[in-house]
Short mmCIF file of C-alpha atoms in Angstrom, two decimals:
data_model
loop_
_atom_site.label_atom_id
_atom_site.label_comp_id
_atom_site.label_asym_id
_atom_site.label_seq_id
_atom_site.Cartn_x
_atom_site.Cartn_y
_atom_site.Cartn_z
CA MET D 204 220.10 125.00 192.98
CA GLY D 205 218.10 122.65 190.56
CA ILE D 206 214.52 122.23 190.91
CA THR D 207 213.06 118.68 189.86
CA GLU D 208 209.38 118.69 188.62
CA ILE D 209 207.34 116.02 187.61
CA LEU D 210 204.06 116.62 185.64
CA PRO D 211 201.06 114.61 186.92
CA ALA D 212 200.05 111.64 184.65
CA SER D 213 196.26 112.64 185.10
CA VAL D 214 196.91 115.70 182.92
CA PHE D 215 197.88 113.37 180.07
CA GLN D 216 195.08 111.10 180.45
CA LEU D 217 192.27 110.98 177.86
CA ASN D 218 188.22 109.81 178.39
CA VAL D 219 188.53 108.26 174.70
CA ASP D 220 184.94 106.35 175.19
CA ALA D 221 183.23 109.76 175.62
CA PHE D 222 185.00 111.45 173.24
CA VAL D 223 184.22 109.04 170.65
CA ALA D 224 180.75 109.01 171.59
CA SER D 225 180.34 112.95 171.21
CA ALA D 226 182.11 112.92 168.32
CA MET D 227 180.07 110.45 166.37
CA ALA D 228 176.88 111.77 167.77
CA VAL D 229 177.40 114.89 165.51
CA GLU D 230 178.71 112.72 162.72
CA ARG D 231 175.41 110.24 162.94
CA ARG D 232 172.67 113.65 162.58
CA PRO D 233 172.91 112.72 158.75
CA LEU D 234 171.97 109.27 159.45
CA SER D 235 169.24 110.19 162.06
CA GLY D 236 167.42 112.11 159.31
CA LEU D 237 167.43 109.34 156.54
CA GLN D 238 166.30 106.96 159.14
CA ALA D 239 163.34 109.35 160.03
CA VAL D 240 162.52 109.54 156.39
CA GLN D 241 162.71 105.66 156.38
CA ARG D 242 160.52 105.62 158.69
CA SER D 243 157.61 107.32 156.90
CA PHE D 244 157.81 105.15 154.31
CA PRO D 245 155.79 102.32 155.52
CA LEU D 246 153.18 104.52 156.67
CA ARG D 247 152.76 106.08 153.44
CA SER D 248 152.69 102.35 151.79
CA ALA D 249 149.85 101.46 154.20
CA THR D 250 147.75 104.53 153.65
CA LEU D 251 148.03 104.20 150.03
CA THR D 252 146.73 100.35 150.41
CA ASP D 253 144.12 101.45 152.63
CA LEU D 254 143.20 104.36 150.17
CA LYS D 255 142.71 101.52 147.51
CA SER D 256 140.92 99.60 149.41
CA ALA D 257 138.26 102.19 150.48
CA LEU D 258 138.51 103.56 146.44
CA SER D 259 137.62 99.88 145.60
CA ALA D 260 134.78 99.24 147.99
CA LEU D 261 132.93 102.71 146.49
CA ARG D 262 133.77 101.36 143.05
CA SER D 263 132.05 98.23 144.01
CA LYS D 264 128.99 99.94 145.60
CA ALA D 265 128.60 102.17 142.42
CA GLN D 266 128.97 99.11 140.15
CA ALA D 267 125.71 97.80 142.00
CA LEU D 268 123.89 100.81 140.80
CA THR D 269 124.70 100.35 137.74
CA GLN D 270 124.12 96.77 136.79
CA ALA D 271 121.29 96.42 134.21
CA GLY D 272 118.13 94.08 134.07
CA ALA D 273 117.75 91.24 136.88
CA LEU D 274 121.09 92.46 138.13
CA SER D 275 119.74 95.76 138.92
CA PRO D 276 118.96 96.67 142.42
CA PHE D 277 116.25 99.36 141.13
CA GLN D 278 114.31 96.45 139.77
CA ALA D 279 114.26 94.59 143.05
CA LYS D 280 110.39 93.38 144.00
CA ALA D 281 109.20 92.18 147.38
CA VAL D 282 106.03 90.51 148.47
CA SER D 283 103.58 91.62 151.65
CA SER D 284 101.32 89.45 152.85
CA SER D 285 98.15 90.32 155.02
CA SER D 286 98.73 87.17 157.35
CA ALA D 287 102.19 86.04 157.57
CA THR D 288 100.92 83.20 159.74
CA VAL D 289 99.12 81.77 156.59
CA ALA D 290 101.97 82.66 154.09
CA THR D 291 104.93 84.73 153.11
CA ALA D 292 106.51 85.51 149.85
CA THR D 293 109.62 86.50 148.03
CA ALA D 294 110.19 87.80 144.59
CA SER D 295 112.75 88.45 142.08
CA THR D 296 113.44 91.16 139.95
CA SER D 297 111.18 88.93 136.83
CA ALA D 298 108.09 89.31 139.15
CA LEU D 299 105.56 91.47 138.08
CA PRO D 300 103.90 93.85 140.35
CA ALA D 301 100.46 92.85 141.23
CA VAL D 302 97.99 92.10 143.67
CA HIS D 303 96.61 88.19 144.28
CA THR D 304 94.10 86.48 146.78
CA LEU D 305 95.36 83.22 148.62
CA SER D 306 93.33 80.85 150.70
CA VAL D 307 95.11 77.84 151.80
CA SER D 308 93.04 74.38 152.78
CA GLN D 309 95.72 71.82 153.19
CA LEU D 310 99.78 71.91 153.58
CA ALA D 311 101.61 69.35 152.33
CA LYS D 312 103.22 66.55 154.60
CA LEU D 313 105.98 64.46 154.98
CA SER D 314 105.01 60.99 154.11
CA THR D 315 105.59 58.25 157.19
CA ILE D 316 105.18 54.90 157.54
CA VAL D 317 105.55 52.92 160.78
CA SER D 318 106.26 49.52 162.27
CA GLN D 319 103.73 47.96 164.53
CA GLN D 320 104.57 48.20 168.25
CA LEU D 321 107.36 45.63 169.62
CA THR D 322 108.57 44.75 172.64
CA GLY D 323 112.16 46.00 172.49
CA SER D 324 113.58 43.35 174.82
CA ALA D 325 111.46 39.98 173.65
CA THR D 326 112.86 37.98 170.45
CA ASP D 327 109.87 37.17 168.81
CA VAL D 328 111.11 39.00 165.26
CA VAL D 329 114.21 36.59 165.05
CA THR D 330 112.28 33.63 166.13
CA ALA D 331 109.68 33.96 163.70
CA GLU D 332 112.39 34.89 160.72
CA GLY D 333 115.12 32.98 161.38
CA ALA D 334 118.68 34.00 161.36
CA GLY D 335 120.38 35.43 158.04
CA THR D 336 120.47 37.99 155.56
CA LYS D 337 117.26 39.74 154.98
CA SER D 338 116.61 42.13 152.04
CA VAL D 339 113.98 44.82 151.70
CA LYS D 340 113.27 47.35 148.60
CA ILE D 341 112.40 50.83 149.47
CA THR D 342 111.17 53.74 147.01
CA TYR D 343 111.09 57.60 147.93
CA ASP D 344 109.06 58.35 144.78
CA GLY D 345 105.79 56.52 145.49
CA THR D 346 106.48 53.92 142.92
CA ASP D 347 106.25 50.52 143.67
CA PRO D 348 109.47 48.98 144.81
CA ALA D 349 108.65 45.58 143.39
CA THR D 350 109.21 46.89 139.77
CA SER D 351 110.31 50.32 140.00
CA GLY D 352 113.82 51.27 138.71
CA THR D 353 114.62 53.78 141.84
CA ALA D 354 113.97 51.19 144.24
CA VAL D 355 117.11 50.71 146.64
CA THR D 356 118.02 47.27 148.07
CA VAL D 357 118.80 47.40 151.67
CA ASN D 358 120.35 44.19 153.40
CA VAL D 359 120.13 43.53 157.38
CA GLU D 360 121.71 40.60 159.13
CA LEU D 361 119.67 38.88 161.83
CA THR D 362 121.47 36.76 164.07
CA ASP D 363 120.18 34.35 166.81
CA GLY D 364 118.95 36.18 170.17
CA ASP D 365 118.76 39.26 168.56
CA THR D 366 116.04 41.45 170.51
CA ASN D 367 113.25 43.39 168.51
CA ALA D 368 115.14 46.70 169.65
CA THR D 369 118.50 45.21 168.03
CA ILE D 370 116.91 44.34 164.79
CA LEU D 371 114.80 47.73 164.06
CA THR D 372 117.84 49.74 165.08
CA ASN D 373 120.07 47.64 162.57
CA LEU D 374 117.37 48.10 159.95
CA ALA D 375 117.34 52.05 160.81
CA THR D 376 121.17 52.48 160.24
CA ALA D 377 121.42 50.15 157.07
CA ILE D 378 118.62 52.57 155.33
CA ASN D 379 120.31 55.70 156.80
CA ASN D 380 123.65 54.57 155.91
CA ASP D 381 122.76 54.05 152.17
CA SER D 382 124.20 57.26 150.38
CA THR D 383 120.91 57.39 147.79
CA LEU D 384 118.37 56.56 150.56
CA GLY D 385 119.71 58.38 153.31
CA ALA D 386 119.32 61.61 151.12
CA LYS D 387 115.34 60.77 150.63
CA VAL D 388 114.31 59.00 153.18
CA SER D 389 114.85 59.24 157.22
CA ALA D 390 114.60 56.14 159.53
CA SER D 391 114.71 56.10 163.19
CA VAL D 392 113.32 53.74 166.40
CA VAL D 393 110.91 55.51 168.64
CA ASN D 394 110.27 53.96 171.87
CA ASP D 395 106.72 55.08 171.94
CA THR D 396 106.54 53.30 175.27
CA ALA D 397 108.86 52.41 178.24
CA THR D 398 109.17 48.93 177.20
CA THR D 399 108.06 49.11 173.52
CA ALA D 400 109.84 50.47 170.06
CA ARG D 401 108.73 51.14 166.60
CA LEU D 402 110.52 51.35 163.33
CA VAL D 403 109.58 55.38 161.45
CA LEU D 404 110.69 55.74 157.77
CA THR D 405 109.61 59.44 157.08
CA SER D 406 110.31 61.32 153.68
CA LYS D 407 112.73 64.21 153.45
CA GLN D 408 110.28 65.97 151.20
CA THR D 409 106.48 66.60 150.96
CA GLY D 410 104.12 65.35 148.84
CA GLN D 411 102.77 62.40 147.07
CA ALA D 412 105.47 62.54 144.65
CA ASN D 413 107.99 61.93 147.44
CA LYS D 414 105.84 58.89 148.81
CA VAL D 415 107.93 56.04 150.81
CA ARG D 416 106.91 52.65 149.56
CA VAL D 417 108.45 49.36 151.03
CA ALA D 418 108.81 45.97 150.26
CA ASP D 419 110.38 42.20 151.28
CA THR D 420 112.55 40.81 148.80
CA THR D 421 114.63 38.38 150.71
CA GLY D 422 112.55 36.97 153.60
CA THR D 423 109.49 38.80 154.90
CA LEU D 424 110.91 40.90 157.67
CA LEU D 425 108.73 44.08 156.85
CA SER D 426 105.74 41.78 156.95
CA THR D 427 106.89 40.31 160.46
CA ILE D 428 107.25 43.93 161.96
CA GLY D 429 104.12 45.37 160.55
CA LEU D 430 106.21 47.81 158.32
CA SER D 431 103.98 48.68 155.14
CA GLY D 432 103.06 51.83 153.14
CA GLU D 433 99.77 50.24 151.54
CA SER D 434 97.50 50.54 154.45
CA ALA D 435 96.78 53.05 157.25
CA SER D 436 98.33 52.72 160.58
CA VAL D 437 95.77 52.03 163.52
CA GLY D 438 96.62 52.18 167.03
CA THR D 439 99.64 50.17 167.81
CA GLY D 440 99.41 48.44 164.31
CA GLY D 441 102.00 49.43 161.42
CA GLY D 442 101.29 51.39 158.30
CA TYR D 443 100.99 54.92 156.85
CA LEU D 444 100.20 57.82 158.98
CA TYR D 445 99.00 59.58 156.25
CA ALA D 446 96.70 58.82 152.96
CA ASP D 447 97.58 59.81 149.54
CA THR D 448 95.08 62.48 149.52
CA VAL D 449 96.71 64.48 152.34
CA LEU D 450 100.03 64.38 151.49
CA ASP D 451 100.04 67.54 148.95
CA ALA D 452 99.14 71.03 149.61
CA THR D 453 96.01 72.38 148.05
CA PHE D 454 95.12 76.12 147.83
CA LYS D 455 93.59 78.39 145.65
CA LEU D 456 95.28 81.58 144.02
CA ASP D 457 93.46 84.22 142.45
CA GLY D 458 90.38 81.81 142.51
CA LEU D 459 92.16 79.16 140.88
CA ALA D 460 92.37 75.47 142.66
CA ILE D 461 96.19 74.27 142.74
CA THR D 462 98.13 71.26 144.26
CA ARG D 463 101.62 71.21 144.59
CA SER D 464 103.83 68.42 146.56
CA SER D 465 105.60 71.08 148.53
CA ASN D 466 104.72 74.19 150.88
CA SER D 467 107.17 76.15 149.02
CA VAL D 468 105.68 77.12 145.63
CA SER D 469 107.89 78.68 142.60
CA ASP D 470 105.93 77.50 139.78
CA VAL D 471 102.78 79.34 139.90
CA LEU D 472 103.64 83.03 139.97
CA THR D 473 106.70 83.99 137.72
CA GLY D 474 109.40 85.18 139.86
CA VAL D 475 107.46 84.60 143.35
CA THR D 476 107.87 81.77 145.59
CA ILE D 477 105.18 81.23 148.06
CA ASN D 478 105.81 79.87 151.39
CA LEU D 479 102.53 78.31 152.51
CA LEU D 480 102.67 77.80 156.71
CA GLY D 481 99.10 77.55 157.42
CA LEU D 482 95.52 77.07 156.84
CA SER D 483 93.08 80.13 156.17
CA THR D 484 89.98 81.19 157.15
CA SER D 485 89.57 84.22 154.81
CA ASP D 486 91.27 85.41 151.80
CA VAL D 487 94.89 86.40 152.52
CA THR D 488 96.25 89.33 149.91
CA LEU D 489 99.85 88.93 148.41
CA THR D 490 100.94 92.18 146.84
CA VAL D 491 103.69 91.99 144.69
CA SER D 492 105.53 95.81 144.63
CA ALA D 493 108.85 97.41 144.17
CA ASP D 494 111.14 96.76 146.96
CA LYS D 495 111.57 100.12 148.52
CA THR D 496 113.30 99.00 151.41
CA SER D 497 116.26 96.93 149.58
CA MET D 498 116.54 99.76 146.97
CA LYS D 499 117.13 102.20 149.69
CA ALA D 500 119.70 99.81 151.29
CA SER D 501 121.66 99.65 147.95
CA VAL D 502 121.56 103.41 147.73
CA GLN D 503 122.55 103.83 151.44
CA ALA D 504 125.48 101.28 150.83
CA PHE D 505 126.74 103.29 148.24
CA LEU D 506 126.35 106.67 150.01
CA ASP D 507 128.30 104.55 153.14
CA SER D 508 131.49 103.57 150.98
CA TYR D 509 131.56 107.37 149.37
CA ASN D 510 131.59 108.92 152.82
CA LYS D 511 134.20 106.43 154.01
CA ALA D 512 136.43 107.33 150.87
CA LEU D 513 135.82 110.68 151.04
CA LYS D 514 136.53 111.26 154.82
CA PHE D 515 139.70 108.90 154.41
CA LEU D 516 141.18 111.42 151.75
CA GLN D 517 140.37 114.43 153.27
CA GLU D 518 141.99 113.13 156.83
CA ARG D 519 145.19 112.00 155.14
CA THR D 520 145.47 115.26 152.92
CA ARG D 521 145.10 117.61 155.58
CA VAL D 522 147.43 119.71 157.31
CA LYS D 523 146.66 120.00 161.20
CA VAL D 524 148.13 123.05 162.78
CA SER D 525 147.79 123.70 166.70
CA ALA D 526 148.35 127.14 168.12
CA THR D 527 148.13 129.24 171.17
CA THR D 528 147.20 132.88 171.50
CA SER D 529 149.19 134.75 174.62
CA GLY D 530 147.27 137.35 176.47
CA THR D 531 148.94 140.23 174.24
CA GLY D 532 147.17 138.50 171.25
CA SER D 533 150.19 137.10 169.94
CA THR D 534 149.57 133.76 168.12
CA GLU D 535 152.40 130.88 168.39
CA VAL D 536 152.45 127.57 166.46
CA THR D 537 152.59 124.99 168.98
CA SER D 538 152.67 121.89 166.47
CA VAL D 539 151.87 120.91 162.65
CA VAL D 540 150.76 117.21 161.99
CA ARG D 541 150.66 116.33 158.60
CA GLY D 542 148.42 113.37 156.77
CA GLN D 543 150.41 110.94 154.76
CA LEU D 544 149.06 112.19 151.52
CA ALA D 545 149.29 115.83 152.28
CA GLY D 546 151.14 118.17 149.89
CA ASP D 547 150.29 115.47 147.26
CA THR D 548 148.15 117.15 144.37
CA MET D 549 147.01 114.22 142.66
CA TYR D 550 144.96 113.02 145.78
CA GLY D 551 144.03 116.62 146.80
CA SER D 552 142.49 116.94 143.54
CA LEU D 553 140.90 113.48 143.83
CA ILE D 554 138.58 115.07 146.69
CA THR D 555 137.34 117.81 144.51
CA ASN D 556 136.76 115.69 141.30
CA ILE D 557 134.72 112.77 143.36
CA ARG D 558 132.77 115.76 145.26
CA SER D 559 131.80 116.76 141.51
CA ASP D 560 131.27 113.45 140.16
CA ALA D 561 128.38 113.09 142.87
CA GLY D 562 127.41 116.57 142.96
CA SER D 563 127.11 117.74 139.69
CA SER D 564 123.73 117.53 137.15
CA VAL D 565 123.64 114.27 135.05
CA SER D 566 122.84 115.50 131.50
CA SER D 567 123.02 112.05 130.22
CA VAL D 568 119.22 111.37 131.86
CA GLN D 569 115.99 111.47 129.82
CA THR D 570 113.88 114.66 129.93
CA GLY D 571 111.85 114.60 133.22
CA ASN D 572 114.26 112.81 135.26
CA PRO D 573 115.76 113.65 138.12
CA ALA D 574 119.03 115.03 137.18
CA LEU D 575 120.70 115.79 140.98
CA LEU D 576 120.78 113.55 143.78
CA ALA D 577 118.89 116.25 145.54
CA ASP D 578 116.26 115.77 143.45
CA VAL D 579 115.78 112.38 144.85
CA GLY D 580 116.35 113.19 148.47
CA ILE D 581 119.90 112.82 149.06
CA THR D 582 121.79 115.83 150.72
CA THR D 583 125.06 116.91 150.78
CA ALA D 584 126.98 118.34 153.96
CA SER D 585 129.42 120.94 154.42
CA ASP D 586 132.42 118.55 154.37
CA GLY D 587 131.03 116.98 151.27
CA THR D 588 129.50 113.61 152.95
CA LEU D 589 125.97 112.51 151.53
CA SER D 590 123.30 111.18 153.07
CA ILE D 591 119.13 110.45 152.50
CA GLY D 592 117.90 113.51 153.99
CA ASP D 593 114.38 113.44 152.32
CA THR D 594 113.16 110.05 152.53
CA THR D 595 109.61 111.25 151.04
CA LYS D 596 111.68 112.22 147.95
CA LEU D 597 112.96 109.18 147.52
CA ASP D 598 110.14 106.91 148.28
CA SER D 599 108.44 109.26 145.47
CA ALA D 600 111.23 108.62 142.81
CA ILE D 601 110.99 104.89 143.67
CA GLU D 602 107.28 104.69 143.33
CA THR D 603 106.82 107.09 140.19
CA LYS D 604 110.33 107.60 138.64
CA LEU D 605 112.18 104.32 139.34
CA SER D 606 113.29 104.71 135.39
CA GLY D 607 114.73 108.09 136.23
CA LEU D 608 116.51 107.05 139.28
CA THR D 609 118.09 104.42 137.46
CA ASP D 610 118.88 106.93 134.84
CA LEU D 611 120.33 109.28 137.60
CA PHE D 612 122.51 106.59 138.75
CA ALA D 613 123.51 104.18 135.84
CA SER D 614 123.34 106.40 132.54
CA THR D 615 126.19 106.87 130.47
CA GLY D 616 127.16 110.10 132.62
CA GLY D 617 125.41 108.87 135.92
CA VAL D 618 126.58 109.34 139.04
CA ALA D 619 127.86 106.27 139.90
CA THR D 620 129.20 105.71 136.40
CA ARG D 621 131.13 108.96 136.65
CA LEU D 622 132.61 107.59 139.78
CA ILE D 623 133.36 103.98 138.40
CA THR D 624 135.40 105.80 136.08
CA ARG D 625 137.14 107.68 138.38
CA MET D 626 137.99 104.95 140.76
CA ASP D 627 139.12 102.81 137.58
CA GLY D 628 142.20 105.38 137.00
CA PHE D 629 143.32 104.91 140.72
CA VAL D 630 142.44 101.44 141.80
CA ASN D 631 142.88 99.32 138.53
CA SER D 632 145.90 96.96 138.16
CA GLY D 633 148.59 99.91 137.26
CA GLY D 634 146.57 102.54 137.89
CA LEU D 635 147.87 105.64 139.96
CA ILE D 636 148.44 104.02 143.19
CA ASP D 637 149.76 100.82 142.34
CA GLY D 638 152.17 104.06 140.79
CA SER D 639 152.44 105.69 144.10
CA LEU D 640 153.40 102.39 145.87
CA SER D 641 155.81 101.66 143.32
CA THR D 642 157.31 105.27 143.64
CA VAL D 643 157.42 104.49 147.49
CA ALA D 644 159.07 101.25 147.39
CA SER D 645 161.69 103.03 144.83
CA LYS D 646 162.45 105.62 147.19
CA ALA D 647 162.63 103.23 150.23
CA GLN D 648 165.26 101.16 148.53
CA ASN D 649 167.44 104.06 147.43
CA ILE D 650 167.10 105.61 151.28
CA ASN D 651 167.86 102.09 152.41
CA GLN D 652 170.87 101.86 150.52
CA GLN D 653 171.91 105.48 151.40
CA ILE D 654 171.86 104.25 155.02
CA ALA D 655 173.49 101.29 154.55
CA ARG D 656 176.20 103.04 152.79
CA LEU D 657 176.78 105.85 155.54
CA GLU D 658 176.50 103.25 158.46
CA THR D 659 179.38 101.25 156.84
CA ARG D 660 181.64 105.13 156.52
CA LEU D 661 180.41 105.46 159.96
CA VAL D 662 181.88 102.23 161.49
CA ILE D 663 185.35 102.86 159.72
CA ARG D 664 185.47 106.47 160.55
CA GLU D 665 184.45 105.56 164.58
CA ALA D 666 187.14 102.93 164.30
CA ALA D 667 189.88 105.53 162.81
CA MET D 668 189.07 108.03 165.24
CA ARG D 669 189.30 105.79 168.37
CA LYS D 670 192.76 104.61 166.89
CA GLN D 671 193.99 108.07 166.66
CA LEU D 672 192.69 108.88 170.33
CA THR D 673 194.20 105.87 171.57
CA ASN D 674 197.50 106.34 169.92
CA LEU D 675 197.60 110.12 171.28
CA GLN D 676 196.75 108.79 174.74
CA LYS D 677 199.80 106.49 174.68
CA ALA D 678 202.07 109.39 173.58
CA LEU D 679 200.50 111.51 176.18
CA LEU D 680 201.38 109.03 178.99
CA ALA D 681 204.97 108.41 177.60
CA LEU D 682 205.55 112.34 177.75
CA SER D 683 204.21 112.40 181.53
CA ALA D 684 207.03 109.84 182.44
CA GLN D 685 209.65 112.21 181.76
CA ARG D 686 211.51 114.51 183.90
CA PHE D 687 212.07 118.26 183.45
CA ILE D 688 214.62 119.80 185.05
CA LEU D 689 214.78 123.44 185.44
CA THR D 690 218.00 125.22 186.41
#
């Protein structure tokens, strides 16, 4: 008897997508490795860029300590005042250390002239003057406006019905809007009562040399409003508020009587600017000396930059291993974290070299001058960072060995000089860091090309595999349709 048997179609069905996905996962492993390397390049480039920034900052602070002459931070001077309410002072590096006595009898004032008091809503000014263009001349250097070459002419238009307040406002606006005059004189309208107003002209610089004077040229507008710099204002009348004799500052320095137009006096003591602030009842002492605060700040800024660069290098070259110890005493490494510059001997050596530059003796100092940072109170921690550990030593160096402090940092083989030379090799254009960045860019380009080629091959490989499996599936399905008869 014959037996007819039909094989089920499910026996010949293939999950093409699953098979291809599984096979391609294996094929893509080399690509994953390349992509991991690819992702490391931006991190390394960013690290190198940040390192260049840190080393450049260190170089800048070191450079500041090596400046000569007036630019040297170790030539900085300061002035202390025994009465900051009477006077303060600042000093440049050219100032000579000394103690001075000062007494202030008069402060410089701003020249001020005012119009007479006018009823704001009244129209008596235009009634007296008549409508039309009125011209006035104003000087700001004490010269006669009628004849002075520095006089500025200002025009104002009067219209029938203009109130006094309107005329004063228009005149003030014309003065302020003049580019020359507006820089020297301020004009304003002051409502001294609820119903009255006065025009006020004030110089923008103190002293008799900046006295404001005015004169009519077309019409008699200034005369009508009572604005004059030639007579004193009394009560509601117009005129000047301060006489010539009280416009300048008067003071004595070291017993010498001095007059100046400004309360900021920079031409009496070389390199010193004295700021007069109030009248004195007794002598004020001004002491010009080395600016310890500024000098220490410059040194601290250098140390801060050094520490930042050193720590950055240490962190980026470090290999951090984490491990656990079992109860039996065996140790198992659980993770290894490598800094972006770990294993790069050039940057590992840089740590050693900058520590040596900062910590080794300076042979170029003159005999008797400090040769080590430790000699001026700068101490080194176990991790190599620097700090001002002994302020007494640094203060003493500033007070008694200032040339030695300059020697220690800025001489031919000084600490700052050595570090500048070291940094130049790394941060200058075309230097070692630029070379490292170029190498990273070249390697990244090469990896990108490898990835592109491999991705193309994988696309072709996946298409071929899918085609083969699809054809095989078709063949198997055709076979499943046949009948096998066993006899």
